[in-house]
Short mmCIF file of C-alpha atoms in Angstrom, two decimals:
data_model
loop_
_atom_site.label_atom_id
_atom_site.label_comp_id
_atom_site.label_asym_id
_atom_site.label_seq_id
_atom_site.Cartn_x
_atom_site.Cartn_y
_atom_site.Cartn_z
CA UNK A 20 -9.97 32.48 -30.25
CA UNK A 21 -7.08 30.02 -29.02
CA UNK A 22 -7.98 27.74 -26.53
CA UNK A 23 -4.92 28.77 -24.24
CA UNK A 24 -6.29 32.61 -24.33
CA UNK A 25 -9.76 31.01 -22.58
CA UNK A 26 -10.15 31.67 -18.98
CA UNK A 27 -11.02 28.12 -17.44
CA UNK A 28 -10.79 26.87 -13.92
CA UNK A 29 -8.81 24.34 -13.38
CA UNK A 30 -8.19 21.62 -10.55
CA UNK A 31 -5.16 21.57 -8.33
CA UNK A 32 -3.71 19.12 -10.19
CA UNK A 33 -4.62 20.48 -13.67
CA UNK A 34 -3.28 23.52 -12.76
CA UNK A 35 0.33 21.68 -11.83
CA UNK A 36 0.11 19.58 -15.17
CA UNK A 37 -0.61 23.00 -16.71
CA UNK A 38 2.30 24.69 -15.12
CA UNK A 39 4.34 21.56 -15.86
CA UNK A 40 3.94 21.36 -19.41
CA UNK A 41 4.28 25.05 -20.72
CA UNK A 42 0.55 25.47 -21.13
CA UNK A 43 -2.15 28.04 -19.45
CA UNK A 44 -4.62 25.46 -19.25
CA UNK A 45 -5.30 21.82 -19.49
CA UNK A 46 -8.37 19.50 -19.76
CA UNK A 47 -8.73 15.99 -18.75
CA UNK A 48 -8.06 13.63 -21.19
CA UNK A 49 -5.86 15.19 -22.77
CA UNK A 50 -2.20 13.90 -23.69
CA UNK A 51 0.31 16.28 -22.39
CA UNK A 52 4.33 16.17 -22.57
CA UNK A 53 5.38 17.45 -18.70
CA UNK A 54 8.88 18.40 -17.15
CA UNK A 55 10.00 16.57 -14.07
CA UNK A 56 10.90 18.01 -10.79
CA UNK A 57 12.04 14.57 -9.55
CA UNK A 58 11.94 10.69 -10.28
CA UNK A 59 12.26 8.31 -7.14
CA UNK A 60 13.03 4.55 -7.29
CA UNK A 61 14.16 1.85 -4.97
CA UNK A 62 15.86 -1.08 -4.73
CA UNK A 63 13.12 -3.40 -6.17
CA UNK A 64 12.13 -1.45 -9.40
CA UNK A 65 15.69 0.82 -9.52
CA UNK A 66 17.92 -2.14 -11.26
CA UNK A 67 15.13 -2.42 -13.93
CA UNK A 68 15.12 1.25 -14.50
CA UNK A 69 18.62 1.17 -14.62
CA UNK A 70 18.63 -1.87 -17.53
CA UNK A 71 16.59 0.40 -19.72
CA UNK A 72 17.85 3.43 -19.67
CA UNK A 73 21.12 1.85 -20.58
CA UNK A 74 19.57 -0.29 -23.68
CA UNK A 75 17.67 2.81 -24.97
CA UNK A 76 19.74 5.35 -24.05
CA UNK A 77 23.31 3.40 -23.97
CA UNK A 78 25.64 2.32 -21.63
CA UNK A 79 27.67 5.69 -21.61
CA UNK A 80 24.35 7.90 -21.29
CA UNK A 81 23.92 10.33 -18.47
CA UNK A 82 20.92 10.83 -16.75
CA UNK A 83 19.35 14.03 -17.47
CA UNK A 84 19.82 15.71 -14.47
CA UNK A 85 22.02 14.24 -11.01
CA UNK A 86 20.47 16.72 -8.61
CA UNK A 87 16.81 15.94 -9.46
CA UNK A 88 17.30 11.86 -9.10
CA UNK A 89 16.35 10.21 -5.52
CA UNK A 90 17.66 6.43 -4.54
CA UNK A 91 16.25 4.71 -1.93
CA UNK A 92 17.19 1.34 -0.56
CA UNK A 93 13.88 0.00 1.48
CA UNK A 94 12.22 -3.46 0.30
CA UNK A 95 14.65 -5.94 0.86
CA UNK A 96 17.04 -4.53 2.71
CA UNK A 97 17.52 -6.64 6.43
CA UNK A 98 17.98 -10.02 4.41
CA UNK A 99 20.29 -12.61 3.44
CA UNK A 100 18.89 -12.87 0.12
CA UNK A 101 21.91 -12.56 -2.63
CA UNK A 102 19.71 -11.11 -5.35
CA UNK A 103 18.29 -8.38 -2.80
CA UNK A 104 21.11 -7.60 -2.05
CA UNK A 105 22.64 -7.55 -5.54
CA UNK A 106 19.76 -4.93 -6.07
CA UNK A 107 21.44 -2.53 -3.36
CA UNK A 108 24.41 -2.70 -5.22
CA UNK A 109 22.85 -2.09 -8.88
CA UNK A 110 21.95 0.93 -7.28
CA UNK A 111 24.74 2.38 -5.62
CA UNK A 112 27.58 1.23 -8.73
CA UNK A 113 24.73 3.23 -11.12
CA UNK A 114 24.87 6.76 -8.45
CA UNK A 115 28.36 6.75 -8.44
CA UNK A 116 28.91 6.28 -12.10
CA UNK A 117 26.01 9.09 -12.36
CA UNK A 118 27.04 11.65 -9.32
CA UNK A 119 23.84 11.19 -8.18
CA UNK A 120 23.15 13.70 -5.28
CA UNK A 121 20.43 11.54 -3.04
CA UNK A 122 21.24 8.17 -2.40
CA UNK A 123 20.62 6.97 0.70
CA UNK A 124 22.67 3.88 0.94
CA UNK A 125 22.86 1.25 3.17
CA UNK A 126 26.23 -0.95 3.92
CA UNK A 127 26.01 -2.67 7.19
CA UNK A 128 22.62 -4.44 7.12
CA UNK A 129 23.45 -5.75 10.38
CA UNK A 130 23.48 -2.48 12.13
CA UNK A 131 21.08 -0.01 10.54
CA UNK A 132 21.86 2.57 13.01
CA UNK A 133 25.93 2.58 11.67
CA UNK A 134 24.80 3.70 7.93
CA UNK A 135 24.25 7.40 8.18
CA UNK A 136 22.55 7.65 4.77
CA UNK A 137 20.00 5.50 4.92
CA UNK A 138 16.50 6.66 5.83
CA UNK A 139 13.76 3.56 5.52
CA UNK A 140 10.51 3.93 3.23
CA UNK A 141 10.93 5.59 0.36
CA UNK A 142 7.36 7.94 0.64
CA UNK A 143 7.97 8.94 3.87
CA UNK A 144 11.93 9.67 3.89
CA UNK A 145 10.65 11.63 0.42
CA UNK A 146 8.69 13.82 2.75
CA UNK A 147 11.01 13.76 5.61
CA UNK A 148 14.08 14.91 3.52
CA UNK A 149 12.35 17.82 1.82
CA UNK A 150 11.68 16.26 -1.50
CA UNK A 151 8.06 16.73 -1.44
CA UNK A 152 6.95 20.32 -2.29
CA UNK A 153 4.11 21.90 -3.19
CA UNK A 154 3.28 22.69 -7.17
CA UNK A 155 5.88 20.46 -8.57
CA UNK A 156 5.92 16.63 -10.17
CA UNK A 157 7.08 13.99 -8.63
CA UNK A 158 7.21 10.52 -10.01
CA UNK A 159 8.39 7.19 -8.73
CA UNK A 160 8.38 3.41 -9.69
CA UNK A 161 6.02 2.66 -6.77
CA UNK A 162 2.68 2.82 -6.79
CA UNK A 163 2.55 4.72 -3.14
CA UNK A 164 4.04 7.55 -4.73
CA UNK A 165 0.45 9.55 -4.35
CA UNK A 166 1.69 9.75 -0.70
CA UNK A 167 3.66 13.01 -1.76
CA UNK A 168 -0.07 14.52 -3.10
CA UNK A 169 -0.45 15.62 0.26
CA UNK A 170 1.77 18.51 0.13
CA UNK A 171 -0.43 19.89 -3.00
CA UNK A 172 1.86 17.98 -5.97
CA UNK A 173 1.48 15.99 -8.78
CA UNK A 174 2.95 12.53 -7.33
CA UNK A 175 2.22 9.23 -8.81
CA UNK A 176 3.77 5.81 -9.73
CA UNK A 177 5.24 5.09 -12.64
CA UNK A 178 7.00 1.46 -14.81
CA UNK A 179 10.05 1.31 -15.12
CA UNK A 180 10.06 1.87 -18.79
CA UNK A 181 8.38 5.53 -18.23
CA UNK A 182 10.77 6.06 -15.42
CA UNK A 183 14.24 4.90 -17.85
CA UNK A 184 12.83 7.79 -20.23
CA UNK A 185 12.71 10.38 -17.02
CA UNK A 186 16.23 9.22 -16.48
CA UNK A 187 17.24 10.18 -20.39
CA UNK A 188 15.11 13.26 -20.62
CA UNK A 189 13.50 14.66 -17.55
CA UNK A 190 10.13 14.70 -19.33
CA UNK A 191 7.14 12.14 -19.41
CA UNK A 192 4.21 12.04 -21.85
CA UNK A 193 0.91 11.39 -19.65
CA UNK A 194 -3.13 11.62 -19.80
CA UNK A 195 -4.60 14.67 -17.67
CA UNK A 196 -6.49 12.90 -15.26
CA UNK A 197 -10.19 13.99 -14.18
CA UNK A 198 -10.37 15.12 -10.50
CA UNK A 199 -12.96 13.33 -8.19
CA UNK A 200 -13.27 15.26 -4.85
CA UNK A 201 -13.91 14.44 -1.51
CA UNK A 202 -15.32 16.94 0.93
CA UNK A 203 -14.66 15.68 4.53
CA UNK A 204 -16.37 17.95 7.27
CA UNK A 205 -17.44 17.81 10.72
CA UNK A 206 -15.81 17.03 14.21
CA UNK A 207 -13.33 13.92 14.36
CA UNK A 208 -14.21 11.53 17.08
CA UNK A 209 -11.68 10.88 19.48
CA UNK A 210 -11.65 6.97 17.75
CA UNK A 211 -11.52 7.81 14.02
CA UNK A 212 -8.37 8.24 12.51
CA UNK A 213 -7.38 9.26 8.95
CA UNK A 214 -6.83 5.30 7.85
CA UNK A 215 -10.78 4.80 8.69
CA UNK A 216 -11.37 7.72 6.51
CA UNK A 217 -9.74 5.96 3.67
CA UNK A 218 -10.88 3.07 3.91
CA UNK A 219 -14.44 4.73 4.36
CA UNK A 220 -13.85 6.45 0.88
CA UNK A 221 -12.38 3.15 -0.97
CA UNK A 222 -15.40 0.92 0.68
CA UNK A 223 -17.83 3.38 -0.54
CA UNK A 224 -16.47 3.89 -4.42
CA UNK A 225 -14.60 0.36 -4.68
CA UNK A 226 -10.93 -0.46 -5.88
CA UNK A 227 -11.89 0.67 -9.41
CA UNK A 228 -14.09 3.82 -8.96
CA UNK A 229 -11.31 6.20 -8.99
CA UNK A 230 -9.63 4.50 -12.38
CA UNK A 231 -7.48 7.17 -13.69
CA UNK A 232 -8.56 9.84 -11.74
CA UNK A 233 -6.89 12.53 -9.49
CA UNK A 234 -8.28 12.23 -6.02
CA UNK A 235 -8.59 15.68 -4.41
CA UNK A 236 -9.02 16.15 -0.31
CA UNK A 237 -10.91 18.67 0.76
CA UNK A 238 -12.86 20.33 3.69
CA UNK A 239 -12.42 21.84 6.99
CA UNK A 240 -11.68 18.34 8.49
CA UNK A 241 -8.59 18.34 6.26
CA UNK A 242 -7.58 21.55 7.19
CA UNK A 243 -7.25 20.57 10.68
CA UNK A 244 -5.37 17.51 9.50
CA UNK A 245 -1.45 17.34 10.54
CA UNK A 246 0.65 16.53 7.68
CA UNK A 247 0.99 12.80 8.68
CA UNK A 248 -2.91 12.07 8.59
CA UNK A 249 -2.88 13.62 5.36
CA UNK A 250 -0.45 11.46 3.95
CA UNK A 251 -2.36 8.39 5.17
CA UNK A 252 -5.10 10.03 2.61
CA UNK A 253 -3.60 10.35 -0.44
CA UNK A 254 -0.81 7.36 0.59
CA UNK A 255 -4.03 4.60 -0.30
CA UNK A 256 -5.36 6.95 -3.51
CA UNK A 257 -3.81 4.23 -5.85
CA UNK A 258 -6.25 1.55 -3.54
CA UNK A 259 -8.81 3.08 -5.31
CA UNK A 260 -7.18 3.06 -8.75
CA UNK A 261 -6.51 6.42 -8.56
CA UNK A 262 -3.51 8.27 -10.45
CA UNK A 263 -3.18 10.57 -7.65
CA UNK A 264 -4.38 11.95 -4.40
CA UNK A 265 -3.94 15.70 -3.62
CA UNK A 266 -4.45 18.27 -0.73
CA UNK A 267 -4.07 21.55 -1.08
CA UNK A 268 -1.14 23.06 0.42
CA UNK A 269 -1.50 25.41 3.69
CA UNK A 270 0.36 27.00 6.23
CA UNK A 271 0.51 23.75 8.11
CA UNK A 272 2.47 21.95 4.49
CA UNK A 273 4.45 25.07 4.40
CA UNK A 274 5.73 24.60 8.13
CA UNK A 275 6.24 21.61 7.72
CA UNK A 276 8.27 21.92 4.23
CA UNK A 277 10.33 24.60 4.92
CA UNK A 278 11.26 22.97 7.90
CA UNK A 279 12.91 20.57 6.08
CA UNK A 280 14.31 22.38 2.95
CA UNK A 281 15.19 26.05 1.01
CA UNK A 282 14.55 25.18 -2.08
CA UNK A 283 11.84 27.59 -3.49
CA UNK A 284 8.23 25.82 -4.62
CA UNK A 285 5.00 27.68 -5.72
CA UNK A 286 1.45 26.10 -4.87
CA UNK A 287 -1.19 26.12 -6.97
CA UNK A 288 -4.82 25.97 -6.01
CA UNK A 289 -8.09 24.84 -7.21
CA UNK A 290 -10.19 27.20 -9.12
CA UNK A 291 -13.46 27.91 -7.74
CA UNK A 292 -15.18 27.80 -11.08
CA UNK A 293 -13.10 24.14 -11.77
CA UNK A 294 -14.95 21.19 -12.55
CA UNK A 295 -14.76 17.91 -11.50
CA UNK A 296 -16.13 14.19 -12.35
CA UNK A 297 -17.69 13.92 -9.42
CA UNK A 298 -18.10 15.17 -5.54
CA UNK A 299 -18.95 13.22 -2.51
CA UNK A 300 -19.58 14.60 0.77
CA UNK A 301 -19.14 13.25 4.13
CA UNK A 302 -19.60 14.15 7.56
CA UNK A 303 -17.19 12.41 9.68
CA UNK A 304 -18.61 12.70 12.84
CA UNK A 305 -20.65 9.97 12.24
CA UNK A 306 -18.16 7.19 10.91
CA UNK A 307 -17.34 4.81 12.94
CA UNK A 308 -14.20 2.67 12.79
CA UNK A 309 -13.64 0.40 9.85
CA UNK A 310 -11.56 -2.27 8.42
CA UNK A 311 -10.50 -3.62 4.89
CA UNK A 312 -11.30 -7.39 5.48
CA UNK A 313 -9.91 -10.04 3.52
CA UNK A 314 -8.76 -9.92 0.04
CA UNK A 315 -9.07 -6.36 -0.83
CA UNK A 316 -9.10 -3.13 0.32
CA UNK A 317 -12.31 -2.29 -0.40
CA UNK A 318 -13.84 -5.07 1.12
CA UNK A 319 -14.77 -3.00 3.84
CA UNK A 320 -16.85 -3.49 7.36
CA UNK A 321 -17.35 -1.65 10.13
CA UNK A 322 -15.00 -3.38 12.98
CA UNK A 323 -17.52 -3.88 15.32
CA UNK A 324 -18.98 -6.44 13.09
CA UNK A 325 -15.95 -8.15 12.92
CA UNK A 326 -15.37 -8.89 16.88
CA UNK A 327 -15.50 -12.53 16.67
CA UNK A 328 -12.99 -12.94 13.95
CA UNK A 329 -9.76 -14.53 16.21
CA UNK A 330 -6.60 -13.17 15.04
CA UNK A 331 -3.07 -14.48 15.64
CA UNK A 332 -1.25 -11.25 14.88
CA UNK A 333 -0.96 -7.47 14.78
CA UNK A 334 1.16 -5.60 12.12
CA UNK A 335 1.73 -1.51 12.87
CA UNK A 336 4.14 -0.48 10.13
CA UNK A 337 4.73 0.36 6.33
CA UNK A 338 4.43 4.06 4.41
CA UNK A 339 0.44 4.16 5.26
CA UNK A 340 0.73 3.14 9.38
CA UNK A 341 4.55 3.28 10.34
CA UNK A 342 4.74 6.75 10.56
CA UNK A 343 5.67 8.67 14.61
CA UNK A 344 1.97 9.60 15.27
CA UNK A 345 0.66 6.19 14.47
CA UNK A 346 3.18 5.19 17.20
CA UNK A 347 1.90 7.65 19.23
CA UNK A 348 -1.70 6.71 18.52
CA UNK A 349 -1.00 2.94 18.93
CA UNK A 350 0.72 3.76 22.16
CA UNK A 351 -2.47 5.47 23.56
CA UNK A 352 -4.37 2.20 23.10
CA UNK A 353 -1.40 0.03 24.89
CA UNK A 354 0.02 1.77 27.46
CA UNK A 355 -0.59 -0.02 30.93
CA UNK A 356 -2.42 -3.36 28.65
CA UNK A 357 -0.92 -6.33 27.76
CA UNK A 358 -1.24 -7.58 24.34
CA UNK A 359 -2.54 -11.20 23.69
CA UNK A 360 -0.83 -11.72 19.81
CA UNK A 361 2.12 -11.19 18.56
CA UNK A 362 2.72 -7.51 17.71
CA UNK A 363 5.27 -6.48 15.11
CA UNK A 364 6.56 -2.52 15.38
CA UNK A 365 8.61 -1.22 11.70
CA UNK A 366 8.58 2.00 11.82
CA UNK A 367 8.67 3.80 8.47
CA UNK A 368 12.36 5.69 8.60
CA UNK A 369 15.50 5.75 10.60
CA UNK A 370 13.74 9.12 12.06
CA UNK A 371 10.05 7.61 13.19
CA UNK A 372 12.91 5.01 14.76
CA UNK A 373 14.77 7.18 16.88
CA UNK A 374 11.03 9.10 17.93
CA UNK A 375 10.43 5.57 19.38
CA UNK A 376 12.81 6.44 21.64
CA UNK A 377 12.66 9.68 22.33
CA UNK A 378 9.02 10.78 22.43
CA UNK A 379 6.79 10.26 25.57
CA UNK A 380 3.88 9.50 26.18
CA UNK A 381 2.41 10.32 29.60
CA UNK A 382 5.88 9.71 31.34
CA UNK A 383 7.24 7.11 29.41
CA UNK A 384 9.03 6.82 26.14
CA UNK A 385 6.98 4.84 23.33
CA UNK A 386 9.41 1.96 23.14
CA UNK A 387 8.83 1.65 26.73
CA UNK A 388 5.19 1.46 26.31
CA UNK A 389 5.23 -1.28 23.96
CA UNK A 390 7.95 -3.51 25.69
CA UNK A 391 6.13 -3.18 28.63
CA UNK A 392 2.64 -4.14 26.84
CA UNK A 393 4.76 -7.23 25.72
CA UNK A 394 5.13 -6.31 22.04
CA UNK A 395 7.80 -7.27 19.75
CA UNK A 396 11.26 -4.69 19.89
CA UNK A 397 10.75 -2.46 17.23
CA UNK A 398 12.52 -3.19 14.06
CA UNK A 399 15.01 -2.47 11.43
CA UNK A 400 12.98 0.65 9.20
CA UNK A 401 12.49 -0.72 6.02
CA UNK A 402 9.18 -2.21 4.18
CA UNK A 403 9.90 -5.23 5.71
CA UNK A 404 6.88 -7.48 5.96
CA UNK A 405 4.33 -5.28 3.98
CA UNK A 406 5.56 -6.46 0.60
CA UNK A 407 6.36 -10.07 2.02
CA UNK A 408 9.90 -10.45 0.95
CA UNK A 409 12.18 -13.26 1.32
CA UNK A 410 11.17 -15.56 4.04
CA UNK A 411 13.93 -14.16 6.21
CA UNK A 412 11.64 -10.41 5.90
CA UNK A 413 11.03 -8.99 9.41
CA UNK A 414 7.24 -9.96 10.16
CA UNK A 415 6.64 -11.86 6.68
CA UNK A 416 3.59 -14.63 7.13
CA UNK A 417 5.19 -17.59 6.40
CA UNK A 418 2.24 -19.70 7.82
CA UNK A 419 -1.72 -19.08 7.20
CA UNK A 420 -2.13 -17.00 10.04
CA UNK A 421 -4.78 -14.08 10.28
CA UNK A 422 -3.43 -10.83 11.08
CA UNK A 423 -4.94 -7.19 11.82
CA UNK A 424 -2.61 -4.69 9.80
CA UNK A 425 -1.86 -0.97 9.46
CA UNK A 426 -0.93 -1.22 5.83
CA UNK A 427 -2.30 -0.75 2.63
CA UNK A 428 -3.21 -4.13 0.99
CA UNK A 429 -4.45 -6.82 1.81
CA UNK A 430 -4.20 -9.26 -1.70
CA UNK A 431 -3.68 -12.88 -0.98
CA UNK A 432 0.01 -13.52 -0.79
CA UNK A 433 0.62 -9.46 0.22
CA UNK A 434 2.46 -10.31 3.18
CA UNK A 435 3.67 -13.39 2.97
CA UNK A 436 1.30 -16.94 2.76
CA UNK A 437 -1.48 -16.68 -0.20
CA UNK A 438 -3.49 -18.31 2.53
CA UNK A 439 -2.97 -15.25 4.94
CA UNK A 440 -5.94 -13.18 6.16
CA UNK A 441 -5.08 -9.68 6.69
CA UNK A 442 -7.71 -7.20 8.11
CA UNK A 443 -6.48 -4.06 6.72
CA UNK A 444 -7.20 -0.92 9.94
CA UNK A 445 -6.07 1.90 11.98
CA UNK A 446 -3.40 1.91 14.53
CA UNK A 447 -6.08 2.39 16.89
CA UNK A 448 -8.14 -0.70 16.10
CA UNK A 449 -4.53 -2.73 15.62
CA UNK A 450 -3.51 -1.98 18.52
CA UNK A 451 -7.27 -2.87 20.73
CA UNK A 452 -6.97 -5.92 18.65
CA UNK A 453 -3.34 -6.84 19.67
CA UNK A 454 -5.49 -6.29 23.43
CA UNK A 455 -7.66 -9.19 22.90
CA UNK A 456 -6.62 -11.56 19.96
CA UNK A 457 -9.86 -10.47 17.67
CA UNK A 458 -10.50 -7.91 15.89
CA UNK A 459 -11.97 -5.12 18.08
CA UNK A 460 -13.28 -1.68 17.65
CA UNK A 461 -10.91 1.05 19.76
CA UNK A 462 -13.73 2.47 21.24
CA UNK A 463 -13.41 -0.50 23.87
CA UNK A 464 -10.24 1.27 25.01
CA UNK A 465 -10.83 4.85 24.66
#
């Protein structure tokens, strides 16, 4: 009998690799050729891309398809670096020669607000702009991509080599990964956010334990998840070593999806029979809040433990902790406090920017909160001091300073300094740190 005619049950993201490559089933390990619904890249990795596809392809080629390419200008954008700049302009010469339909350029780096195509971070404008939908295959030359898994797709990071080929051919030749999954049930205390649940899952299995694996989300705390926490899941799958994070898709991802686009998408689910590498369990209701201490995400402690360690900063930004409801849940923590640090606001997009101003919070906008708790005026959207950046970067540690962060690595040199400390945590426990200059555990505030 031919394999194909088998019944097997697949994983979520078997089943998409399936779907994606012609086939009725798929098995891990496997080396499978799969069509592309869409290839992201930004201004860092985007010129390389570019060079490549050019060499291999030549320097008359066109891409393979204009409508299924996204550009996004967000590293190094607010900078007077020449080469960063340069990179901008790699990529907007190479979508006009192209007709590339989704660039979101920026020309006036002095005034964000007066460029009406740009968004901010590339994983969350993805989402934002309707480019992440359920069953299909997105890939991009970060390695954040997975941050798109939680809408129930195949999203992960590519070189720029693989990405050049996507450009020529719309197709990629990758290894089915094995799916690990995590079962989160129980009641969320009213001081655990999704970030602590990462870096719960990435303490417990290490930066290696998910080595080419798909990282699946499941259980009835998920379920109740919004579509931001769930993106703060799968956004940190990579911290793991994972080749993706997925969630399976729901009436809150279609809400939120159609919301933001018509274009048709099919999910795919988990079969009940499907197997998987391995399954861990947890009950959330009795975590307590965590951080990522210094140099690696999975260096992990509870942040209780970590109350005499003085800080001299607070970070809430980037694609894992820049996004409106980690505003909103900073805010809860700051409103009528005064912070003792310095505390740097980036918001993720040009959207999560304007919420700043919009959205209240018991009476007052967030931006008002925050002024008034004495933090630093909320900045340009961009990546800005998560990737550390020229030394002009918004927030970049130019000195050994020890800072409390609500991104997603905390390598030596990651922000800034190699002599840095960065305590990788929730908005909540940022923001009761910012409260008292040391790292502190939220449930002092809440």
């Amino acid at each position: 009998m031919e394999r194909n005619a088998i019944a097997m049950g697949m994983t979520l993201t078997e089943k998409i690799l399936a779907k994606a490559s012609g086939r009725n089933t798929v098995e891990p390990g496997e080396n499978i050729w799969v069509d592309v619904d869409l290839l992201m890249t930004h201004d860092v990795c985007g010129p390389g891309t570019i060079g490549v596809f050019k060499r291999e392809f030549g320097a008359d080629a066109k891409v393979w398809n204009p409508e299924k390419i996204v550009l996004i200008p967000d590293h190094y954008i607010f900078t007077a670096d020449e080469r960063a700049n340069r990179n901008v302009d790699i990529l907007r010469d190479f979508a006009q020669e192209q007709g590339i339909k989704y660039f979101y350029d920026i020309t006036d780096r002095g005034n964000f607000k007066a460029n009406p195509d740009y968004k901010g971070v590339c994983h969350i404008a993805l989402a934002q702009e309707g480019h992440t939908r359920p069953g299909e295959v997105l890939f991009g030359t970060d390695s954040h991509t997975c941050n798109a898994g939680a809408f129930g797709q195949f999203a992960t990071g590519i070189g720029n080599t693989d990405a050049a080929f996507i450009l020529g051919t719309g197709k990629l030749l990758i290894k089915v990964p094995a799916t690990m999954r995590f079962v989160l049930d129980g009641e969320m205390p009213n001081y655990l956010l999704a970030k602590d649940l990462i870096l719960q899952i990435i303490g417990d299995i290490s930066v290696a334990g998910a080595n080419y694996r798909s990282m699946e989300f499941t259980g009835e705390t998920v379920s109740r998840m919004t579509m931001e926490d769930r993106m703060t899941l799968c956004n940190m799958a990579i911290e793991a070593g994972g080749k993706n994070g997925t969630i399976a898709a729901d009436e809150t991802t279609f809400e939120y999806v159609r919301a933001r686009t018509t274009k048709p998408f099919e999910p795919v689910y988990t079969d009940a029979d499907a197997k998987f590498y391995s399954d861990r369990r947890y009950d959330v209701s009795q975590l307590e809040p965590v951080v990522a201490q210094p140099h690696s995400p999975d260096n992990r402690a509870l942040a209780r433990e970590c109350r005499d360690v003085k800080i001299d900063r607070v970070y809430i930004g980037s694609c894992t902790g820049g996004k409106t409801e980690d505003f909103i849940h900073a805010a809860h923590i700051l409103k009528g406090q005064q912070v003792k640090v310095p505390t740097y606001l980036v918001p993720a997009t040009q959207k999560v920017y304007n919420d700043l101003f919009t959205i209240k919070y018991e009476g007052q906008t967030l931006s008002e909160i925050f002024l008034q708790s004495g933090c630093i005026e909320p900045a340009a959207p961009s990546c800005a001091a998560c990737l550390g950046g020229p030394k002009d970067t918004f927030g970049r540690m130019n000195k050994p300073e020890v800072c409390v962060s609500t991104t997603n690595r905390n390598f030596p040199g990651r922000m800034g300094d190699k002599s840095a400390q960065i305590y990788l945590a929730s908005p909540y426990t940022a923001a009761a740190s910012a409260l008292t200059g040391y790292v502190t555990d939220p449930r002092e505030f809440l």
